[in-house]
Amino acid sequence: MINKSGNEEYSYWVRFASSAAIFAAFSMILVKGYAWLNTDSASILASLTDSVFDIAASVVNFFAVRYALTPADDDHRFGHGKAESLAGLFQSAFITGSALLLIFHSVGQLSHPNHVENISVGLAAIYFSIFITLLLVVVQTYALKRTSSIAIKADSLHYKGDLLMNVGVLVALYLTQLGYASIDSWIAICIAGYLFYGAYLVGKESVQSLMDKELPSEDEQKIIHIAKNIPLVKGVHDIRTRQSGGTVFIQMHLELDDNLILLDAHDVSDNVEAALEDAYPYSDILIHLDPVSVVRK
């Protein structure tokens, strides 16, 4: 049974968050591009490169989440939610590529450091980027609380990294003013290392989702607790869980009294479903009913 009202809320927030990411990345590309042309700063180029990959990844997310929201059909009975995980893998590859480019560029500048010019322009661009990124992260954080979307989580991860990155660029620009020319390239290399780590986290979670990894053990214990608290439920076994896009799939066997009539057993199953839907609004629940004596044998 799928919670349709929950899916509608999920749809709204992932669409809104993915659209906001594209707007934020595009505005930062314009501002950082102008700043880099006027400063020739390696750290600003690092931040600009990341923003270029951000918008590419966000565009992929934009279309992936919309495809993932497509209702189940005859060929995809479990829906299209895994498109989000594929988008996460794509983002991981993009982030890795941007990190490699940053390292190549920054190592070259360590050998032949450039003088950073018009630092005030660079500082203004980074302050603007921090403000826009902070607004986006707030939107994404709220959307994640409402959806737990893997695609939005992946997008949010590297935008949170962007906040740290932009702070690093500010430090580089200020230290460059004091005569530490090489610090600009070193901070860009540190940013590349952070991007590698972010790519690993995004890729790992995406692969686990594609491989139908079980929900955390805390969730399994929560599901058991919810089911056992429903009147007439004697026990629970054979719980299976996974997540595809925004939908959590839960399967379980309920243990009921041997003499319980079918109509009452059906009511118990409905009550368990309703309780689980309250805890997991975006869920597809399948329950099998077993006589308790058969289970104990």
Short mmCIF file of C-alpha atoms in Angstrom, two decimals:
data_model
loop_
_atom_site.label_atom_id
_atom_site.label_comp_id
_atom_site.label_asym_id
_atom_site.label_seq_id
_atom_site.Cartn_x
_atom_site.Cartn_y
_atom_site.Cartn_z
CA MET A 1 0.00 0.00 0.00
CA ILE A 2 1.49 3.38 -1.04
CA ASN A 3 0.83 6.57 0.91
CA LYS A 4 -0.29 8.90 -1.90
CA SER A 5 -0.56 12.09 0.16
CA GLY A 6 3.00 11.53 1.38
CA ASN A 7 4.21 11.07 -2.20
CA GLU A 8 2.62 14.39 -3.18
CA GLU A 9 4.54 16.20 -0.43
CA TYR A 10 7.73 14.38 -1.44
CA SER A 11 7.21 15.46 -5.04
CA TYR A 12 6.77 19.11 -4.09
CA TRP A 13 9.92 19.36 -1.97
CA VAL A 14 12.30 17.49 -4.28
CA ARG A 15 11.11 19.57 -7.25
CA PHE A 16 11.48 22.80 -5.30
CA ALA A 17 14.91 21.93 -3.91
CA SER A 18 16.27 20.78 -7.28
CA SER A 19 15.04 23.97 -8.99
CA ALA A 20 16.56 26.16 -6.26
CA ALA A 21 19.93 24.42 -6.71
CA ILE A 22 20.03 25.25 -10.43
CA PHE A 23 19.22 28.92 -9.78
CA ALA A 24 21.87 29.18 -7.05
CA ALA A 25 24.60 27.46 -9.08
CA PHE A 26 23.92 29.55 -12.20
CA SER A 27 24.05 32.84 -10.29
CA MET A 28 27.32 31.84 -8.61
CA ILE A 29 28.90 30.86 -11.94
CA LEU A 30 28.22 34.33 -13.32
CA VAL A 31 29.64 36.12 -10.27
CA LYS A 32 32.67 33.84 -9.79
CA GLY A 33 33.46 33.87 -13.52
CA TYR A 34 33.62 37.66 -13.47
CA ALA A 35 35.74 37.61 -10.32
CA TRP A 36 38.23 35.06 -11.73
CA LEU A 37 38.69 37.06 -14.96
CA ASN A 38 39.52 40.10 -12.84
CA THR A 39 41.73 38.42 -10.22
CA ASP A 40 43.39 35.33 -11.82
CA SER A 41 43.08 33.62 -8.43
CA ALA A 42 43.56 29.83 -8.30
CA SER A 43 41.24 29.51 -5.31
CA ILE A 44 38.49 31.48 -7.07
CA LEU A 45 38.99 29.29 -10.14
CA ALA A 46 38.66 26.28 -7.82
CA SER A 47 35.38 27.63 -6.51
CA LEU A 48 34.21 28.52 -10.04
CA THR A 49 35.07 25.03 -11.34
CA ASP A 50 33.10 23.48 -8.51
CA SER A 51 30.11 25.69 -9.32
CA VAL A 52 30.25 24.64 -12.99
CA PHE A 53 30.10 21.01 -11.94
CA ASP A 54 27.44 21.89 -9.38
CA ILE A 55 25.10 23.20 -12.05
CA ALA A 56 25.75 20.19 -14.27
CA ALA A 57 24.99 17.86 -11.37
CA SER A 58 21.97 19.93 -10.35
CA VAL A 59 20.57 19.77 -13.89
CA VAL A 60 20.94 15.99 -13.79
CA ASN A 61 19.18 16.01 -10.42
CA PHE A 62 16.44 18.25 -11.80
CA PHE A 63 15.50 15.72 -14.47
CA ALA A 64 16.33 12.61 -12.43
CA VAL A 65 14.00 13.47 -9.55
CA ARG A 66 11.20 14.21 -11.99
CA TYR A 67 11.70 10.86 -13.69
CA ALA A 68 11.92 9.17 -10.28
CA LEU A 69 8.52 10.66 -9.41
CA THR A 70 6.92 9.04 -12.47
CA PRO A 71 4.21 6.63 -11.25
CA ALA A 72 4.80 2.89 -11.48
CA ASP A 73 3.87 1.32 -14.82
CA ASP A 74 3.65 -2.15 -16.34
CA ASP A 75 7.42 -2.30 -16.90
CA HIS A 76 8.42 -0.72 -13.57
CA ARG A 77 6.02 -2.06 -10.95
CA PHE A 78 8.12 -0.70 -8.09
CA GLY A 79 8.28 2.78 -9.59
CA HIS A 80 11.25 4.74 -10.94
CA GLY A 81 12.82 5.85 -7.65
CA LYS A 82 16.25 4.40 -8.37
CA ALA A 83 16.78 7.14 -10.94
CA GLU A 84 17.76 9.24 -7.92
CA SER A 85 20.53 6.80 -7.02
CA LEU A 86 21.80 6.83 -10.60
CA ALA A 87 21.87 10.63 -10.42
CA GLY A 88 23.90 10.32 -7.22
CA LEU A 89 26.49 8.16 -9.03
CA PHE A 90 26.61 10.70 -11.85
CA GLN A 91 27.22 13.47 -9.33
CA SER A 92 29.99 11.44 -7.72
CA ALA A 93 31.77 11.16 -11.08
CA PHE A 94 31.32 14.88 -11.74
CA ILE A 95 32.70 15.85 -8.33
CA THR A 96 35.72 13.58 -8.84
CA GLY A 97 36.40 15.17 -12.23
CA SER A 98 36.27 18.68 -10.80
CA ALA A 99 38.71 17.71 -8.03
CA LEU A 100 41.22 16.33 -10.55
CA LEU A 101 41.06 19.49 -12.65
CA LEU A 102 41.66 21.63 -9.57
CA ILE A 103 44.72 19.63 -8.57
CA PHE A 104 46.29 19.85 -12.04
CA HIS A 105 45.72 23.59 -12.22
CA SER A 106 46.88 24.32 -8.67
CA VAL A 107 50.06 22.22 -8.92
CA GLY A 108 50.94 24.15 -12.07
CA GLN A 109 50.45 27.44 -10.28
CA LEU A 110 52.68 26.34 -7.40
CA SER A 111 55.55 26.15 -9.89
CA HIS A 112 54.66 29.48 -11.49
CA PRO A 113 52.57 31.47 -8.99
CA ASN A 114 50.47 34.32 -10.37
CA HIS A 115 49.94 37.65 -8.69
CA VAL A 116 46.32 37.96 -7.62
CA GLU A 117 44.82 41.28 -8.72
CA ASN A 118 41.64 43.18 -7.81
CA ILE A 119 41.25 41.21 -4.59
CA SER A 120 38.27 43.35 -3.55
CA VAL A 121 36.33 42.00 -6.54
CA GLY A 122 37.13 38.45 -5.49
CA LEU A 123 36.11 39.09 -1.90
CA ALA A 124 32.75 40.54 -2.99
CA ALA A 125 32.09 37.51 -5.22
CA ILE A 126 32.84 35.07 -2.42
CA TYR A 127 30.66 36.93 0.09
CA PHE A 128 27.80 36.78 -2.42
CA SER A 129 28.40 33.04 -2.98
CA ILE A 130 28.38 32.33 0.75
CA PHE A 131 25.04 34.12 1.12
CA ILE A 132 23.40 32.29 -1.81
CA THR A 133 24.80 28.92 -0.78
CA LEU A 134 23.63 29.37 2.80
CA LEU A 135 20.08 30.09 1.62
CA LEU A 136 20.16 27.00 -0.61
CA VAL A 137 21.46 24.75 2.18
CA VAL A 138 18.62 25.94 4.43
CA VAL A 139 16.09 25.02 1.73
CA GLN A 140 17.75 21.64 1.11
CA THR A 141 17.97 20.84 4.82
CA TYR A 142 14.26 21.44 5.27
CA ALA A 143 13.48 19.43 2.13
CA LEU A 144 15.59 16.53 3.46
CA LYS A 145 13.65 16.53 6.72
CA ARG A 146 10.47 16.15 4.70
CA THR A 147 11.72 13.62 2.13
CA SER A 148 15.09 11.91 2.90
CA SER A 149 15.75 12.03 -0.86
CA ILE A 150 19.13 10.56 -1.86
CA ALA A 151 19.44 12.94 -4.81
CA ILE A 152 18.78 16.01 -2.66
CA LYS A 153 21.10 14.64 0.03
CA ALA A 154 23.87 14.28 -2.55
CA ASP A 155 23.23 17.81 -3.84
CA SER A 156 23.15 19.21 -0.31
CA LEU A 157 26.40 17.46 0.64
CA HIS A 158 28.56 19.29 -1.86
CA TYR A 159 26.77 22.61 -1.36
CA LYS A 160 27.59 22.34 2.34
CA GLY A 161 31.14 21.69 1.20
CA ASP A 162 30.89 24.85 -0.88
CA LEU A 163 30.33 26.86 2.29
CA LEU A 164 33.64 25.57 3.67
CA MET A 165 35.24 26.06 0.29
CA ASN A 166 34.19 29.69 0.08
CA VAL A 167 35.50 30.36 3.57
CA GLY A 168 38.80 28.83 2.44
CA VAL A 169 38.87 31.12 -0.59
CA LEU A 170 38.31 34.14 1.69
CA VAL A 171 41.29 33.07 3.80
CA ALA A 172 43.40 32.59 0.66
CA LEU A 173 42.55 36.04 -0.67
CA TYR A 174 43.29 37.75 2.64
CA LEU A 175 46.62 35.91 3.05
CA THR A 176 47.54 36.72 -0.55
CA GLN A 177 47.21 40.39 0.34
CA LEU A 178 49.81 39.80 3.07
CA GLY A 179 52.28 38.37 0.56
CA TYR A 180 51.67 34.61 0.89
CA ALA A 181 51.25 33.96 -2.83
CA SER A 182 51.42 30.15 -2.73
CA ILE A 183 48.63 29.82 -0.14
CA ASP A 184 46.10 30.45 -2.92
CA SER A 185 47.11 27.24 -4.70
CA TRP A 186 47.46 25.19 -1.51
CA ILE A 187 43.94 26.03 -0.40
CA ALA A 188 42.67 25.06 -3.86
CA ILE A 189 44.38 21.66 -3.43
CA CYS A 190 42.78 21.23 0.01
CA ILE A 191 39.41 22.00 -1.57
CA ALA A 192 40.07 19.27 -4.16
CA GLY A 193 40.74 16.80 -1.33
CA TYR A 194 37.43 17.66 0.27
CA LEU A 195 35.66 17.14 -3.07
CA PHE A 196 37.21 13.67 -3.40
CA TYR A 197 35.85 12.77 0.04
CA GLY A 198 32.40 14.12 -0.83
CA ALA A 199 32.40 12.13 -4.09
CA TYR A 200 33.18 8.97 -2.14
CA LEU A 201 30.29 9.51 0.29
CA VAL A 202 27.78 10.28 -2.46
CA GLY A 203 28.89 7.32 -4.57
CA LYS A 204 28.82 4.91 -1.62
CA GLU A 205 25.27 5.81 -0.61
CA SER A 206 24.05 5.64 -4.22
CA VAL A 207 25.53 2.17 -4.72
CA GLN A 208 24.00 0.93 -1.45
CA SER A 209 20.59 2.14 -2.60
CA LEU A 210 20.94 0.46 -5.99
CA MET A 211 21.92 -2.78 -4.23
CA ASP A 212 18.73 -2.65 -2.10
CA LYS A 213 20.57 -2.23 1.19
CA GLU A 214 18.37 -2.74 4.26
CA LEU A 215 17.32 0.27 6.28
CA PRO A 216 19.48 0.89 9.40
CA SER A 217 18.91 -1.50 12.32
CA GLU A 218 17.37 1.39 14.28
CA ASP A 219 14.60 1.56 11.70
CA GLU A 220 14.02 -2.19 11.86
CA GLN A 221 13.65 -2.05 15.65
CA LYS A 222 11.30 0.90 15.27
CA ILE A 223 9.15 -1.04 12.78
CA ILE A 224 8.98 -4.05 15.12
CA HIS A 225 8.04 -1.81 18.04
CA ILE A 226 5.26 -0.11 16.06
CA ALA A 227 3.78 -3.42 14.88
CA LYS A 228 3.89 -5.10 18.29
CA ASN A 229 2.10 -2.16 19.88
CA ILE A 230 -0.99 -2.79 17.75
CA PRO A 231 -3.65 -4.76 19.67
CA LEU A 232 -3.92 -8.50 18.85
CA VAL A 233 -0.43 -8.67 17.27
CA LYS A 234 1.41 -11.57 18.96
CA GLY A 235 4.73 -11.14 17.17
CA VAL A 236 6.57 -10.05 14.02
CA HIS A 237 9.12 -11.86 11.85
CA ASP A 238 10.74 -11.92 8.37
CA ILE A 239 11.04 -8.14 8.11
CA ARG A 240 12.51 -6.87 4.85
CA THR A 241 13.20 -3.23 4.07
CA ARG A 242 14.78 -1.12 1.34
CA GLN A 243 14.50 2.36 -0.10
CA SER A 244 14.06 3.41 -3.73
CA GLY A 245 14.01 7.15 -4.31
CA GLY A 246 11.59 8.58 -1.81
CA THR A 247 9.73 5.34 -1.17
CA VAL A 248 10.53 3.05 1.75
CA PHE A 249 9.52 -0.56 1.07
CA ILE A 250 8.54 -2.62 4.14
CA GLN A 251 7.58 -6.28 4.15
CA MET A 252 6.75 -8.32 7.26
CA HIS A 253 4.87 -11.29 8.67
CA LEU A 254 2.44 -10.65 11.53
CA GLU A 255 1.75 -13.39 14.07
CA LEU A 256 -1.94 -13.52 15.08
CA ASP A 257 -4.12 -15.77 17.23
CA ASP A 258 -5.16 -19.02 15.50
CA ASN A 259 -8.86 -18.42 16.15
CA LEU A 260 -8.99 -14.81 14.96
CA ILE A 261 -11.59 -14.49 12.21
CA LEU A 262 -10.42 -13.25 8.81
CA LEU A 263 -12.24 -9.91 9.02
CA ASP A 264 -10.62 -9.08 12.37
CA ALA A 265 -7.21 -10.17 11.05
CA HIS A 266 -7.66 -7.81 8.11
CA ASP A 267 -8.44 -4.95 10.51
CA VAL A 268 -5.27 -5.68 12.47
CA SER A 269 -3.24 -5.55 9.26
CA ASP A 270 -4.82 -2.21 8.32
CA ASN A 271 -4.00 -0.80 11.76
CA VAL A 272 -0.36 -1.85 11.43
CA GLU A 273 -0.17 -0.25 7.97
CA ALA A 274 -1.66 2.99 9.26
CA ALA A 275 0.80 3.14 12.15
CA LEU A 276 3.77 2.50 9.88
CA GLU A 277 2.59 5.14 7.41
CA ASP A 278 2.56 7.68 10.23
CA ALA A 279 6.22 6.86 10.92
CA TYR A 280 7.23 6.49 7.24
CA PRO A 281 5.02 8.79 5.15
CA TYR A 282 6.54 7.66 1.82
CA SER A 283 6.09 3.93 2.15
CA ASP A 284 4.96 0.82 0.31
CA ILE A 285 3.93 -1.81 2.86
CA LEU A 286 3.26 -5.51 2.32
CA ILE A 287 2.03 -7.62 5.24
CA HIS A 288 1.56 -11.39 5.43
CA LEU A 289 -0.59 -12.86 8.23
CA ASP A 290 0.48 -16.06 10.04
CA PRO A 291 -1.28 -18.12 12.74
CA VAL A 292 0.92 -17.89 15.80
CA SER A 293 0.94 -21.68 16.37
CA VAL A 294 2.37 -22.34 12.90
CA VAL A 295 5.16 -19.81 13.49
CA ARG A 296 6.12 -21.34 16.86
CA LYS A 297 6.31 -24.81 15.37
#
